[in-house]
Amino acid sequence: HGVDVSEPNIERARRHSPFCRLYDGRRLPYADGFFDSAGALNVLEHVEEPEAFLTELCRVVRPGGRIVVSSPNFLRVLGPGYHPRMRGPANRWRNLSGLLARRRALADGKAPVRFERMAPIVRRPFRPDDDAVIVTNPVEIAAALARCGAVVERVECTDRVVPAALEWLLNATPLRWAMLNAFVVARKN
């Protein structure tokens, strides 16, 4: 099953699977608890209302089902920075400060999750995530899933450029919140 906001994309996808549906950007076109699991891989940074999208993702998963969300960590402090927000000592310091502030603000479970918005970058040639409009990060992804009734089972940050042993070591420490791509797995209550 898949959704997209673009009718031409859905038409192309239906050539391969009849289970693709047009998504209006607000409500996923499935009943409550329709799926055993659902995921959004490198989608969240492009969604105009990510908080609502994550709530919808939780809604369409049955109790006990899994939700997987992967997205770039635009507040990364460690690792390569392909997006301007991720490069340079000043941005990395700002990112670290932002991650710590978000963790403090969301720690009690009462503060609302509100991802920071950003303007897309317009340039040629296009580079990865130039068109991103949301400052995605593992702290807010995990908090948003918890707010919609899911138990976060794993938060890891991964990237194809990190050797497996180093990735394991970094994910075994709190550094996982500050690097590379956010990968969050949760189970719906």
mmCIF file with all atom_site columns, C-alpha atoms in Angstrom, residues 60-160:
data_model
loop_
_atom_site.group_PDB
_atom_site.id
_atom_site.type_symbol
_atom_site.label_atom_id
_atom_site.label_alt_id
_atom_site.label_comp_id
_atom_site.label_asym_id
_atom_site.label_entity_id
_atom_site.label_seq_id
_atom_site.pdbx_PDB_ins_code
_atom_site.Cartn_x
_atom_site.Cartn_y
_atom_site.Cartn_z
_atom_site.occupancy
_atom_site.B_iso_or_equiv
_atom_site.pdbx_formal_charge
_atom_site.auth_seq_id
_atom_site.auth_comp_id
_atom_site.auth_asym_id
_atom_site.auth_atom_id
_atom_site.pdbx_PDB_model_num
ATOM 1   C CA . VAL A 1 60  ? -4.101 3.553  10.786 1.00 0.00 ? 60  VAL A CA 1
ATOM 2   C CA . VAL A 1 61  ? -2.008 0.991  12.725 1.00 0.00 ? 61  VAL A CA 1
ATOM 3   C CA . ARG A 1 62  ? -3.757 -1.606 14.897 1.00 0.00 ? 62  ARG A CA 1
ATOM 4   C CA . PRO A 1 63  ? -2.971 -1.776 18.632 1.00 0.00 ? 63  PRO A CA 1
ATOM 5   C CA . GLY A 1 64  ? 0.263  -3.704 19.059 1.00 0.00 ? 64  GLY A CA 1
ATOM 6   C CA . GLY A 1 65  ? 1.362  -2.810 15.518 1.00 0.00 ? 65  GLY A CA 1
ATOM 7   C CA . ARG A 1 66  ? 4.626  -1.124 14.646 1.00 0.00 ? 66  ARG A CA 1
ATOM 8   C CA . ILE A 1 67  ? 5.301  2.322  13.247 1.00 0.00 ? 67  ILE A CA 1
ATOM 9   C CA . VAL A 1 68  ? 8.634  3.080  11.580 1.00 0.00 ? 68  VAL A CA 1
ATOM 10  C CA . VAL A 1 69  ? 9.705  6.611  10.716 1.00 0.00 ? 69  VAL A CA 1
ATOM 11  C CA . SER A 1 70  ? 12.995 7.548  9.119  1.00 0.00 ? 70  SER A CA 1
ATOM 12  C CA . SER A 1 71  ? 14.018 11.083 8.242  1.00 0.00 ? 71  SER A CA 1
ATOM 13  C CA . PRO A 1 72  ? 17.170 13.187 8.034  1.00 0.00 ? 72  PRO A CA 1
ATOM 14  C CA . ASN A 1 73  ? 18.320 14.685 11.302 1.00 0.00 ? 73  ASN A CA 1
ATOM 15  C CA . PHE A 1 74  ? 18.485 18.338 10.291 1.00 0.00 ? 74  PHE A CA 1
ATOM 16  C CA . LEU A 1 75  ? 19.763 19.073 13.807 1.00 0.00 ? 75  LEU A CA 1
ATOM 17  C CA . ARG A 1 76  ? 22.745 16.780 13.398 1.00 0.00 ? 76  ARG A CA 1
ATOM 18  C CA . VAL A 1 77  ? 25.921 17.671 15.178 1.00 0.00 ? 77  VAL A CA 1
ATOM 19  C CA . LEU A 1 78  ? 28.021 14.724 13.985 1.00 0.00 ? 78  LEU A CA 1
ATOM 20  C CA . GLY A 1 79  ? 28.482 13.242 10.545 1.00 0.00 ? 79  GLY A CA 1
ATOM 21  C CA . PRO A 1 80  ? 28.575 14.656 7.056  1.00 0.00 ? 80  PRO A CA 1
ATOM 22  C CA . GLY A 1 81  ? 26.364 17.634 6.311  1.00 0.00 ? 81  GLY A CA 1
ATOM 23  C CA . TYR A 1 82  ? 24.850 17.677 2.840  1.00 0.00 ? 82  TYR A CA 1
ATOM 24  C CA . HIS A 1 83  ? 22.263 20.343 3.717  1.00 0.00 ? 83  HIS A CA 1
ATOM 25  C CA . PRO A 1 84  ? 23.442 23.854 4.708  1.00 0.00 ? 84  PRO A CA 1
ATOM 26  C CA . ARG A 1 85  ? 21.697 23.503 8.097  1.00 0.00 ? 85  ARG A CA 1
ATOM 27  C CA . MET A 1 86  ? 24.032 20.634 8.881  1.00 0.00 ? 86  MET A CA 1
ATOM 28  C CA . ARG A 1 87  ? 27.359 22.244 7.948  1.00 0.00 ? 87  ARG A CA 1
ATOM 29  C CA . GLY A 1 88  ? 29.850 24.405 9.768  1.00 0.00 ? 88  GLY A CA 1
ATOM 30  C CA . PRO A 1 89  ? 30.693 24.886 13.444 1.00 0.00 ? 89  PRO A CA 1
ATOM 31  C CA . ALA A 1 90  ? 28.098 27.649 14.013 1.00 0.00 ? 90  ALA A CA 1
ATOM 32  C CA . ASN A 1 91  ? 25.257 25.519 12.601 1.00 0.00 ? 91  ASN A CA 1
ATOM 33  C CA . ARG A 1 92  ? 26.407 22.470 14.519 1.00 0.00 ? 92  ARG A CA 1
ATOM 34  C CA . TRP A 1 93  ? 26.485 24.456 17.760 1.00 0.00 ? 93  TRP A CA 1
ATOM 35  C CA . ARG A 1 94  ? 23.004 25.813 17.008 1.00 0.00 ? 94  ARG A CA 1
ATOM 36  C CA . ASN A 1 95  ? 21.834 22.271 16.234 1.00 0.00 ? 95  ASN A CA 1
ATOM 37  C CA . LEU A 1 96  ? 23.211 20.913 19.511 1.00 0.00 ? 96  LEU A CA 1
ATOM 38  C CA . SER A 1 97  ? 21.577 23.740 21.455 1.00 0.00 ? 97  SER A CA 1
ATOM 39  C CA . GLY A 1 98  ? 18.309 23.100 19.600 1.00 0.00 ? 98  GLY A CA 1
ATOM 40  C CA . LEU A 1 99  ? 18.347 19.356 20.312 1.00 0.00 ? 99  LEU A CA 1
ATOM 41  C CA . LEU A 1 100 ? 19.025 19.897 24.009 1.00 0.00 ? 100 LEU A CA 1
ATOM 42  C CA . ALA A 1 101 ? 16.311 22.563 24.264 1.00 0.00 ? 101 ALA A CA 1
ATOM 43  C CA . ARG A 1 102 ? 13.791 20.294 22.534 1.00 0.00 ? 102 ARG A CA 1
ATOM 44  C CA . ARG A 1 103 ? 14.650 17.374 24.848 1.00 0.00 ? 103 ARG A CA 1
ATOM 45  C CA . ARG A 1 104 ? 14.138 19.569 27.900 1.00 0.00 ? 104 ARG A CA 1
ATOM 46  C CA . ALA A 1 105 ? 10.876 21.028 26.606 1.00 0.00 ? 105 ALA A CA 1
ATOM 47  C CA . LEU A 1 106 ? 9.413  17.621 25.678 1.00 0.00 ? 106 LEU A CA 1
ATOM 48  C CA . ALA A 1 107 ? 10.739 15.606 28.636 1.00 0.00 ? 107 ALA A CA 1
ATOM 49  C CA . ASP A 1 108 ? 7.601  15.840 30.783 1.00 0.00 ? 108 ASP A CA 1
ATOM 50  C CA . GLY A 1 109 ? 5.325  14.617 27.986 1.00 0.00 ? 109 GLY A CA 1
ATOM 51  C CA . LYS A 1 110 ? 3.044  17.642 28.265 1.00 0.00 ? 110 LYS A CA 1
ATOM 52  C CA . ALA A 1 111 ? 4.503  20.168 25.852 1.00 0.00 ? 111 ALA A CA 1
ATOM 53  C CA . PRO A 1 112 ? 3.125  19.932 22.326 1.00 0.00 ? 112 PRO A CA 1
ATOM 54  C CA . VAL A 1 113 ? 5.408  18.721 19.556 1.00 0.00 ? 113 VAL A CA 1
ATOM 55  C CA . ARG A 1 114 ? 5.862  21.387 16.916 1.00 0.00 ? 114 ARG A CA 1
ATOM 56  C CA . PHE A 1 115 ? 8.530  20.745 14.299 1.00 0.00 ? 115 PHE A CA 1
ATOM 57  C CA . GLU A 1 116 ? 10.367 23.821 13.071 1.00 0.00 ? 116 GLU A CA 1
ATOM 58  C CA . ARG A 1 117 ? 9.521  24.841 9.515  1.00 0.00 ? 117 ARG A CA 1
ATOM 59  C CA . MET A 1 118 ? 12.060 26.031 6.954  1.00 0.00 ? 118 MET A CA 1
ATOM 60  C CA . ALA A 1 119 ? 11.965 27.390 3.434  1.00 0.00 ? 119 ALA A CA 1
ATOM 61  C CA . PRO A 1 120 ? 13.071 25.007 0.684  1.00 0.00 ? 120 PRO A CA 1
ATOM 62  C CA . ILE A 1 121 ? 16.297 25.797 -1.127 1.00 0.00 ? 121 ILE A CA 1
ATOM 63  C CA . VAL A 1 122 ? 15.983 26.622 -4.807 1.00 0.00 ? 122 VAL A CA 1
ATOM 64  C CA . ARG A 1 123 ? 19.152 25.929 -6.784 1.00 0.00 ? 123 ARG A CA 1
ATOM 65  C CA . ARG A 1 124 ? 20.556 23.976 -9.658 1.00 0.00 ? 124 ARG A CA 1
ATOM 66  C CA . PRO A 1 125 ? 21.762 21.363 -9.482 1.00 0.00 ? 125 PRO A CA 1
ATOM 67  C CA . PHE A 1 126 ? 19.287 20.026 -6.953 1.00 0.00 ? 126 PHE A CA 1
ATOM 68  C CA . ARG A 1 127 ? 20.896 18.417 -3.912 1.00 0.00 ? 127 ARG A CA 1
ATOM 69  C CA . PRO A 1 128 ? 19.423 15.941 -1.406 1.00 0.00 ? 128 PRO A CA 1
ATOM 70  C CA . ASP A 1 129 ? 16.642 17.468 0.684  1.00 0.00 ? 129 ASP A CA 1
ATOM 71  C CA . ASP A 1 130 ? 16.884 20.929 -0.877 1.00 0.00 ? 130 ASP A CA 1
ATOM 72  C CA . ASP A 1 131 ? 13.087 20.713 -1.052 1.00 0.00 ? 131 ASP A CA 1
ATOM 73  C CA . ALA A 1 132 ? 12.642 19.798 2.633  1.00 0.00 ? 132 ALA A CA 1
ATOM 74  C CA . VAL A 1 133 ? 10.308 22.105 4.548  1.00 0.00 ? 133 VAL A CA 1
ATOM 75  C CA . ILE A 1 134 ? 10.511 20.523 8.019  1.00 0.00 ? 134 ILE A CA 1
ATOM 76  C CA . VAL A 1 135 ? 13.469 20.397 10.411 1.00 0.00 ? 135 VAL A CA 1
ATOM 77  C CA . THR A 1 136 ? 13.097 16.714 11.264 1.00 0.00 ? 136 THR A CA 1
ATOM 78  C CA . ASN A 1 137 ? 15.024 15.229 14.167 1.00 0.00 ? 137 ASN A CA 1
ATOM 79  C CA . PRO A 1 138 ? 14.817 12.112 16.362 1.00 0.00 ? 138 PRO A CA 1
ATOM 80  C CA . VAL A 1 139 ? 13.775 13.990 19.514 1.00 0.00 ? 139 VAL A CA 1
ATOM 81  C CA . GLU A 1 140 ? 10.564 15.370 18.032 1.00 0.00 ? 140 GLU A CA 1
ATOM 82  C CA . ILE A 1 141 ? 9.764  12.266 15.975 1.00 0.00 ? 141 ILE A CA 1
ATOM 83  C CA . ALA A 1 142 ? 9.933  10.087 19.097 1.00 0.00 ? 142 ALA A CA 1
ATOM 84  C CA . ALA A 1 143 ? 7.929  12.593 21.149 1.00 0.00 ? 143 ALA A CA 1
ATOM 85  C CA . ALA A 1 144 ? 5.233  12.904 18.467 1.00 0.00 ? 144 ALA A CA 1
ATOM 86  C CA . LEU A 1 145 ? 4.806  9.132  18.272 1.00 0.00 ? 145 LEU A CA 1
ATOM 87  C CA . ALA A 1 146 ? 4.597  8.889  22.062 1.00 0.00 ? 146 ALA A CA 1
ATOM 88  C CA . ARG A 1 147 ? 1.954  11.653 22.129 1.00 0.00 ? 147 ARG A CA 1
ATOM 89  C CA . CYS A 1 148 ? -0.278 9.668  19.777 1.00 0.00 ? 148 CYS A CA 1
ATOM 90  C CA . GLY A 1 149 ? -0.223 6.562  21.933 1.00 0.00 ? 149 GLY A CA 1
ATOM 91  C CA . ALA A 1 150 ? 2.831  4.658  20.749 1.00 0.00 ? 150 ALA A CA 1
ATOM 92  C CA . VAL A 1 151 ? 5.682  3.303  22.836 1.00 0.00 ? 151 VAL A CA 1
ATOM 93  C CA . VAL A 1 152 ? 9.032  4.149  21.297 1.00 0.00 ? 152 VAL A CA 1
ATOM 94  C CA . GLU A 1 153 ? 11.075 0.966  21.153 1.00 0.00 ? 153 GLU A CA 1
ATOM 95  C CA . ARG A 1 154 ? 14.174 2.173  19.324 1.00 0.00 ? 154 ARG A CA 1
ATOM 96  C CA . VAL A 1 155 ? 15.806 5.373  18.228 1.00 0.00 ? 155 VAL A CA 1
ATOM 97  C CA . GLU A 1 156 ? 18.839 5.022  16.031 1.00 0.00 ? 156 GLU A CA 1
ATOM 98  C CA . CYS A 1 157 ? 20.646 7.305  13.707 1.00 0.00 ? 157 CYS A CA 1
ATOM 99  C CA . THR A 1 158 ? 22.016 5.684  10.616 1.00 0.00 ? 158 THR A CA 1
ATOM 100 C CA . ASP A 1 159 ? 23.669 6.579  7.357  1.00 0.00 ? 159 ASP A CA 1
ATOM 101 C CA . ARG A 1 160 ? 25.227 4.650  4.531  1.00 0.00 ? 160 ARG A CA 1
#
